[in-house]
Coordinates of C-alpha atoms and ligand atoms in Angstrom, one line a residue:
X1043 CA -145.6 257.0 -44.8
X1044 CA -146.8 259.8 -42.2
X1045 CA -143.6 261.9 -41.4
X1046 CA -143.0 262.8 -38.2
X1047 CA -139.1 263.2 -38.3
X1048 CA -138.7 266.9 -38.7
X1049 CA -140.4 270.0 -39.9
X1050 CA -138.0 270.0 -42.9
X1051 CA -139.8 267.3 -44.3
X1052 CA -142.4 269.4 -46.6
X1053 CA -142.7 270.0 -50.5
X1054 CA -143.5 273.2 -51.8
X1055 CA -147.4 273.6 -52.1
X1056 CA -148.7 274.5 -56.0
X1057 CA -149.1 278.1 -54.8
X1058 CA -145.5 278.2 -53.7
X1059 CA -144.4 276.5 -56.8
X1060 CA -146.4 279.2 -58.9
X1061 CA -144.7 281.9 -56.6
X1062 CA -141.4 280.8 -57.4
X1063 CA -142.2 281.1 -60.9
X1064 CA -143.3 284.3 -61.4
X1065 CA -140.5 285.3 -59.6
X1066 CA -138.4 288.5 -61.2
X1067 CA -134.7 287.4 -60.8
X1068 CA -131.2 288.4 -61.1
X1069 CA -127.6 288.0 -60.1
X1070 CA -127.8 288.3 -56.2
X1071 CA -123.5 288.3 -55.9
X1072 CA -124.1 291.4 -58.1
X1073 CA -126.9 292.3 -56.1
X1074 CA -129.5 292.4 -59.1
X1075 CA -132.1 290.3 -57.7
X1076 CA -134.6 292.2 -56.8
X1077 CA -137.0 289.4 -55.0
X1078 CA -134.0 288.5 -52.6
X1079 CA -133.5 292.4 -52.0
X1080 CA -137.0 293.3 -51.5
X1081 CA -137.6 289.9 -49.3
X1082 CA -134.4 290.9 -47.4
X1083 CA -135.4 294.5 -46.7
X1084 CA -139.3 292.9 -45.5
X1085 CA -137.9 290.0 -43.2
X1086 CA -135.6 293.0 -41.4
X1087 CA -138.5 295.3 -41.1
X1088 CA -140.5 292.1 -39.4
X1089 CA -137.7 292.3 -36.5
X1090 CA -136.9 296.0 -36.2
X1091 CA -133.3 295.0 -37.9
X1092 CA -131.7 297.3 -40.2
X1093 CA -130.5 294.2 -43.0
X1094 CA -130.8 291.0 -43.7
X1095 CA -129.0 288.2 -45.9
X1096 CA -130.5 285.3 -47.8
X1097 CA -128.9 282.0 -46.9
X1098 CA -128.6 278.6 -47.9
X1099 CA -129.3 277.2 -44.4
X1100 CA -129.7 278.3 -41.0
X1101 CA -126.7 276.6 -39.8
X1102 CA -125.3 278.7 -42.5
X1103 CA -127.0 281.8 -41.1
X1104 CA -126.1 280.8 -37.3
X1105 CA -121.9 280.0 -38.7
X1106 CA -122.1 284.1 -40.3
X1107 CA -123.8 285.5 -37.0
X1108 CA -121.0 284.2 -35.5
X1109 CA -118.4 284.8 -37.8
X1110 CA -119.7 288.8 -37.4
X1111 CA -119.7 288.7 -33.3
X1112 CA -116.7 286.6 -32.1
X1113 CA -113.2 286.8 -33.5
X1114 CA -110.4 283.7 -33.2
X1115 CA -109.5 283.0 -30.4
X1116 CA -112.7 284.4 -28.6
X1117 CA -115.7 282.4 -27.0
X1118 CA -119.1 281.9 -27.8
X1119 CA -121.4 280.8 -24.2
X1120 CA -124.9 278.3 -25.6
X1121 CA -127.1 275.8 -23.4
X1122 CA -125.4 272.3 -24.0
X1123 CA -128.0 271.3 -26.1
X1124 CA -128.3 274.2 -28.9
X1125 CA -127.7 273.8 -32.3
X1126 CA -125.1 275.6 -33.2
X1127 CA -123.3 273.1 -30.3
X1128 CA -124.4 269.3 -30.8
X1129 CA -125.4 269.5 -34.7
X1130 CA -123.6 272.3 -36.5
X1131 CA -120.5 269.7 -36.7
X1132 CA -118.0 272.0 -34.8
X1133 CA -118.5 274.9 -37.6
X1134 CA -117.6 277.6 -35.0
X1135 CA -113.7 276.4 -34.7
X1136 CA -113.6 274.9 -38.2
X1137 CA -114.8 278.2 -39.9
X1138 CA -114.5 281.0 -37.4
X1139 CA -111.9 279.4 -34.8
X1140 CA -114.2 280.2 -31.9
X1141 CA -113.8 278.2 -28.8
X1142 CA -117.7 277.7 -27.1
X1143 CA -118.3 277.0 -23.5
X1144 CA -122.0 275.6 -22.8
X1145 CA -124.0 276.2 -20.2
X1146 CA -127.2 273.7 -18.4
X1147 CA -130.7 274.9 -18.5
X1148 CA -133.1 272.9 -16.1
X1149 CA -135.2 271.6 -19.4
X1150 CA -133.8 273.9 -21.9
X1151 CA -135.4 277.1 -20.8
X1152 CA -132.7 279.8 -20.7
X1153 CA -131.9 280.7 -17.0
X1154 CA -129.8 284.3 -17.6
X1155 CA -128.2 284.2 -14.4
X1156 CA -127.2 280.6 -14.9
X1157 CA -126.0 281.5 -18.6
X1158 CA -124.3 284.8 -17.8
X1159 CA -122.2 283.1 -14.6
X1160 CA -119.8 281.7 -17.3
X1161 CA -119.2 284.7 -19.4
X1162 CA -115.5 286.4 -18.6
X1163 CA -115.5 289.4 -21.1
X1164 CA -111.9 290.9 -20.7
X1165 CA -110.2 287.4 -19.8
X1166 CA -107.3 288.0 -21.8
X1167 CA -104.3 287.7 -22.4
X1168 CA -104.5 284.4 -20.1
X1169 CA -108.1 283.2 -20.5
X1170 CA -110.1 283.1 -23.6
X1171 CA -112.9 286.2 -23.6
X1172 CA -116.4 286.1 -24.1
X1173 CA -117.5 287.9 -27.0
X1174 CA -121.4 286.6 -27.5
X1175 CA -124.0 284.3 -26.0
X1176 CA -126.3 282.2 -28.5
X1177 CA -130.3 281.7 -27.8
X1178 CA -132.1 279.3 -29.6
X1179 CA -136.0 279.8 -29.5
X1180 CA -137.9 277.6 -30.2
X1181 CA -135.6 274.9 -28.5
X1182 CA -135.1 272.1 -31.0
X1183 CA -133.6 269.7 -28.5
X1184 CA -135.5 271.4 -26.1
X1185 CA -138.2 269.6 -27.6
X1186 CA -139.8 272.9 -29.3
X1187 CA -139.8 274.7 -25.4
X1188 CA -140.6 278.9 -26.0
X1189 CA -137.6 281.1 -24.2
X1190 CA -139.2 283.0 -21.7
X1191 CA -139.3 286.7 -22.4
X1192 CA -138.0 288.2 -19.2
X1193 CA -135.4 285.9 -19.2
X1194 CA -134.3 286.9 -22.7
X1195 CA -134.5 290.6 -21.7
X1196 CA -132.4 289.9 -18.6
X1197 CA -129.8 288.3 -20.5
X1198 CA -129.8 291.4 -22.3
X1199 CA -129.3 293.7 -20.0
X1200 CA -126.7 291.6 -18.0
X1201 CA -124.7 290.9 -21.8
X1202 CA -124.8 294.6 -22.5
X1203 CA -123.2 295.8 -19.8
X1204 CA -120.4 293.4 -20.0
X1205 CA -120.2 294.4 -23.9
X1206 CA -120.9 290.9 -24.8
X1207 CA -123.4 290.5 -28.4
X1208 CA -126.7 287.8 -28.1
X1209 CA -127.3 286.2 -31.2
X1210 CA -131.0 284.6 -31.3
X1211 CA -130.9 280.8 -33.0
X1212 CA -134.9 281.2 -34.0
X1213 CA -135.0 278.9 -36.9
X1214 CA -138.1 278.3 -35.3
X1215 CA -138.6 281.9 -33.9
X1216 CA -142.1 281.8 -36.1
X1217 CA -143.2 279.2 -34.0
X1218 CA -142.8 280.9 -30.9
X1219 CA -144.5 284.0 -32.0
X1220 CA -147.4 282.3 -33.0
X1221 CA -147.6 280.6 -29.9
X1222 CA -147.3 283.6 -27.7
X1223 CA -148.6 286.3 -29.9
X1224 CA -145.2 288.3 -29.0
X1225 CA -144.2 290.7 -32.5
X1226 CA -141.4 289.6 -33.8
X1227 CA -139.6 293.1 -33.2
X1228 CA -140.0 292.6 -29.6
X1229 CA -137.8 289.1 -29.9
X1230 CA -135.5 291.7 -32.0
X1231 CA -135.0 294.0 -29.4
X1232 CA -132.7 292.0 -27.5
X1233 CA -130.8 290.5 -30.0
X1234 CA -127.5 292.0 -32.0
X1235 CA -128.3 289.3 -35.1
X1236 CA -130.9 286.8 -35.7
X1237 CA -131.2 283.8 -37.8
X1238 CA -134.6 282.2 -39.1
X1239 CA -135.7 279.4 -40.9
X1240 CA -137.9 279.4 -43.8
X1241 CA -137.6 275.7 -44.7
X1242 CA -138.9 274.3 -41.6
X1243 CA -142.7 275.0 -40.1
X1244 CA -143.2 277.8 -42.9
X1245 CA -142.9 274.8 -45.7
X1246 CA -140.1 276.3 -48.3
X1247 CA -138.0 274.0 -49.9
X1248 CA -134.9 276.0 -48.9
X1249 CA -133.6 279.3 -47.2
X1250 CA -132.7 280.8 -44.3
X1251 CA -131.8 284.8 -43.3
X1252 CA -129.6 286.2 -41.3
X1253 CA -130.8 289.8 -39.8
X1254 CA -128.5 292.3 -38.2
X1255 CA -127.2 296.3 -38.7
X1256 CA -126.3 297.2 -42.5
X1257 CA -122.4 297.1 -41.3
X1258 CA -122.8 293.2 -39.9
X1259 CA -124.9 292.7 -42.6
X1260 CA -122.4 293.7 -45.5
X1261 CA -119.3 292.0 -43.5
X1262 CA -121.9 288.8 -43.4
X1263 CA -122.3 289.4 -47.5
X1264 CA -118.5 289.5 -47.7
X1265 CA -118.1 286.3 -45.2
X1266 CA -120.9 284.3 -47.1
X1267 CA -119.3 284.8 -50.3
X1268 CA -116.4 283.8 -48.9
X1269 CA -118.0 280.2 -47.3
X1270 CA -119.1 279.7 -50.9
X1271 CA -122.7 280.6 -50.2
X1272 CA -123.2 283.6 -53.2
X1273 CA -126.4 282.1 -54.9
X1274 CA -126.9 283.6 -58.0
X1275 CA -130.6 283.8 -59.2
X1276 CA -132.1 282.8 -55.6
X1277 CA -134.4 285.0 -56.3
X1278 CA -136.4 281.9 -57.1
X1279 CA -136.1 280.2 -53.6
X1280 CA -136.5 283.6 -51.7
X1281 CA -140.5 284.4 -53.5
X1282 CA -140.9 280.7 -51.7
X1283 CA -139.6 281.7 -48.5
X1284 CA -142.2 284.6 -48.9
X1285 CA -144.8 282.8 -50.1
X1286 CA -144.2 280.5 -47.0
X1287 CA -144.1 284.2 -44.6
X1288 CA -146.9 285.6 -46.0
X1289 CA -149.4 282.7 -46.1
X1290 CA -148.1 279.5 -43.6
X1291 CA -147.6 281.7 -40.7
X1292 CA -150.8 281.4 -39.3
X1293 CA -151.3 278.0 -39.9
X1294 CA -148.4 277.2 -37.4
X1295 CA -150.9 277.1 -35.1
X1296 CA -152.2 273.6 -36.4
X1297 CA -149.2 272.0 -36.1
X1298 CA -148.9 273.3 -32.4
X1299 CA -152.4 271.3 -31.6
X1300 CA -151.4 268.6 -33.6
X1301 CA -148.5 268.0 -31.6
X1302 CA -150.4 268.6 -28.4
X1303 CA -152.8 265.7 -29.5
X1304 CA -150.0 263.5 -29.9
X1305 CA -148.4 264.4 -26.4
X1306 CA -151.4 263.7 -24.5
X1307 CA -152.0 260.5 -25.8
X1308 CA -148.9 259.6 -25.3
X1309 CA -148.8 260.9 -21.7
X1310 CA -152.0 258.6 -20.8
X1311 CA -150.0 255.4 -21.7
X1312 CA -147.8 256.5 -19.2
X1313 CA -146.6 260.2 -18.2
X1314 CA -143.2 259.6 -17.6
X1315 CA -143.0 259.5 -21.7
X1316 CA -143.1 263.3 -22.3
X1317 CA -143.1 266.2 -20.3
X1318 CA -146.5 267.6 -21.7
X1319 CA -145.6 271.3 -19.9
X1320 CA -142.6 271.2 -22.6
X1321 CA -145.0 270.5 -25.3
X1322 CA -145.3 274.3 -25.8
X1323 CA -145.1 274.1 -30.1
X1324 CA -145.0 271.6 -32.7
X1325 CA -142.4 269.2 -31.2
X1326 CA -142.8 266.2 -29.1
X1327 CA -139.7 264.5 -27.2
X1328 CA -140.2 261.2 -26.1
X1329 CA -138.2 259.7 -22.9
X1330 CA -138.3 256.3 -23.2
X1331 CA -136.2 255.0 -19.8
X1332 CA -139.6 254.0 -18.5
X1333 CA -139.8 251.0 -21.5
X1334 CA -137.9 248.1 -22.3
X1335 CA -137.2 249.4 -26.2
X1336 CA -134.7 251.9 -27.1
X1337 CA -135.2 254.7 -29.5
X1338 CA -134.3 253.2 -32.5
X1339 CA -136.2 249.8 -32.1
X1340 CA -139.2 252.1 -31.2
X1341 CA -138.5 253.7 -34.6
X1342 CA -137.9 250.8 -36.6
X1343 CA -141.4 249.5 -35.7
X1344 CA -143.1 252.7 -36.1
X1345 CA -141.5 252.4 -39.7
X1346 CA -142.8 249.2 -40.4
X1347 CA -146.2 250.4 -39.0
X1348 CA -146.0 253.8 -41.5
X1349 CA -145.0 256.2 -39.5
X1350 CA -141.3 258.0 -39.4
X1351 CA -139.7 259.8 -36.2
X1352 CA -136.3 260.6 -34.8
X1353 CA -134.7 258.3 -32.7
X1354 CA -132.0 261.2 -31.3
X1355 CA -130.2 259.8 -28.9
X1356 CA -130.5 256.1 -27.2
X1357 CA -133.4 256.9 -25.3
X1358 CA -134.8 260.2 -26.8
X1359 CA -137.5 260.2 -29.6
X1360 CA -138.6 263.4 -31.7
X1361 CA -141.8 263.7 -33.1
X1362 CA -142.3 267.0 -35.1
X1363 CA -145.3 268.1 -36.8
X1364 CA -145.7 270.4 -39.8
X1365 CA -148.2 271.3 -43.1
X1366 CA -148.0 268.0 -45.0
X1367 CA -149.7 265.9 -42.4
X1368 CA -153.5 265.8 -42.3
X1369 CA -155.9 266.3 -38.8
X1370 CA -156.5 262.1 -40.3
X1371 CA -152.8 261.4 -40.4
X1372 CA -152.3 262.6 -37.1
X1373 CA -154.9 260.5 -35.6
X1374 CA -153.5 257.5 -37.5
X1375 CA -150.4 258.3 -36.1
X1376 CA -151.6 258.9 -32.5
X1377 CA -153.1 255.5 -32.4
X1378 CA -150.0 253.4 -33.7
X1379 CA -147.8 255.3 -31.3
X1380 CA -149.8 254.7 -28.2
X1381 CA -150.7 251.1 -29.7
X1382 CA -146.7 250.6 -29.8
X1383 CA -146.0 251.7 -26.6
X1384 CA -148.8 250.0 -24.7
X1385 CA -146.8 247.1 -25.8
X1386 CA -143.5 247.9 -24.7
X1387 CA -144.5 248.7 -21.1
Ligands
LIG1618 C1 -132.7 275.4 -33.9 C2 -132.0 275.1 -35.2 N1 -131.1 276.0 -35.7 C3 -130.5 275.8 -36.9 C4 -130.9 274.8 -37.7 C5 -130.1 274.6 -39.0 O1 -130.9 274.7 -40.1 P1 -130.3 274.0 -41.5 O2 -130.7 272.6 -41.4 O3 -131.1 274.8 -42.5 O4 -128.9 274.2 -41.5 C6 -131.8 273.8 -37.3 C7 -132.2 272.7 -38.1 O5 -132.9 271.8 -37.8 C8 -132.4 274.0 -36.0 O6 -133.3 273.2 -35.5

């Protein structure tokens, strides 16, 4: 099977499983890990952020951001189609009871005007009040789109007058570094906390981190512990989360061409199948209202052909590339997709 559903999808390399094992460990709910402490202190550093906090996931890490910037009762402004909205099962007023507004974005890409028009910071006692705006960058549903920068900084500027916190979704902030070449303090300039991802394009098994200041950081620890997330000694996943920082960042950049070789293709079958200009990283979404087939028959013969993807909504299909597929997988790939739809048009 060539994988193409997510960039989740990956096993730890030998090297990463070696890392993991020489790992020094300890309790991290007592704070005696020192892997998770030093890793911590380094992923921070990468950002300009005083702290960070090892966590299970990065909804995990998104659902503690919040939990730190918006109290009950308060609001939380995100583009309709972010994470932490469509696929984070209604965490934020389960956990946290935050009520969220969302905002459109002509194809994802954050419009801060557009976003900041909905925010009502001192709406009380009759309205609900604003307390933070979430970015996500890369843009998962966005089909992997890069947040432009002045956009980001604008949002910034207009949020911070009006006392309201941004919180930066980047699970796949890596990915949008590596495209751009923008340092990852910059991103952290703008942003009061930050999740990433260590178990998607950067290939560990598990792991995400929340970064923030050393006084969201230790209300976070407190809020964690309390969501049942204490790991004890994690110290093992974290040295593969490192492994992952230190040696798969650069290599990003393959995945970024592979997807752009499975775009185009797809585009000369017909380009009203995907919006190469949104095909800015390693994911590919698929509109399929110009064939007969729906996303999940596409999907069910790309199965039977070898090949998983996402069918994501009724006409919506996700292709995302990542380390464990081959420049020769990805051609094999290329050709039974475009073979597939040729025959569906
Ligand atoms: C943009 C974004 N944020 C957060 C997450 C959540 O990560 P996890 O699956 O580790 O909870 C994902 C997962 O795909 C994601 O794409």
């Amino acid at each position: 099977m060539i994988d193409l559903r997510s960039d989740t999808v990956t096993k730890p390399t030998p090297a990463m499983l070696e890392a993991m094992i020489q790992a020094k460990v300890g309790d991290d709910v007592y704070g005696d890990d020192e892997t998770v402490n030093a890793f911590e202190f380094k992923v921070a550093k990468l950002f300009g952020k005083e702290a960070g906090l090892f966590t299970s996931t990065g909804s995990q890490a998104n659902q503690l951001a919040l939990r730190v910037l918006v109290s009950q009762g308060e609001e939380l402004l995100a583009d309709e189609k972010a994470h932490v909205v469509r696929a984070e099962l209604g965490a934020a007023a389960v956990l946290s009871g935050i009520t969220t507004r969302t905002f459109s974005s002509q194809d994802s890409i954050l419009d801060a005007e557009r976003a900041f028009a909905l925010a009502a910071p001192d709406a009380g006692p009759y309205l609900v009040s604003t307390r933070a705006i979430a970015v996500e960058n890369t843009h998962n549903f966005g089909g992997g789109i890069i947040q432009p920068l002045d956009q980001i900084e604008k949002l910034h500027r207009l949020a911070s007058s009006a006392g309201i916190s941004l919180h930066l979704d980047g699970a796949r902030i890596w990915n949008a570094h590596v495209a751009t070449n923008i340092p990852l303090h910059e991103y952290g300039r703008f942003f009061e906390t930050i999740s990433v991802c260590f178990s998607k394009g950067l290939g560990a098994p598990i792991g995400s981190m929340l970064l923030s200041t050393s006084e969201k950081i230790a209300s976070a620890r407190t809020w964690r512990k309390r969501f049942g997330g204490g790991m004890r000694q994690v110290g093992l996943l974290a040295a593969a989360a490192e492994y992952g920082v230190d040696h798969h960042l650069p290599r990003l950049v393959t995945d970024h061409v592979h997807a752009r070789i499975l775009a185009e293709s797809i585009a000369s079958v017909d380009p009203r199948l995907v919006n190469l200009d949104s095909v800015q990283t390693n994911i590919v979404g698929l509109d399929l209202m110009s064939i007969s087939l729906n996303a999940s028959e596409v999907a069910a013969r790309l199965k039977a052909d070898g090949i998983l993807t996402g069918p994501l909504g009724p006409k919506y299909l996700r292709l995302v590339t990542h380390g464990d597929l081959s420049e020769e997988e990805i051609q094999i790939a290329k050709e039974r997709i475009v073979t597939l739809l040729q025959s569906a048009r």
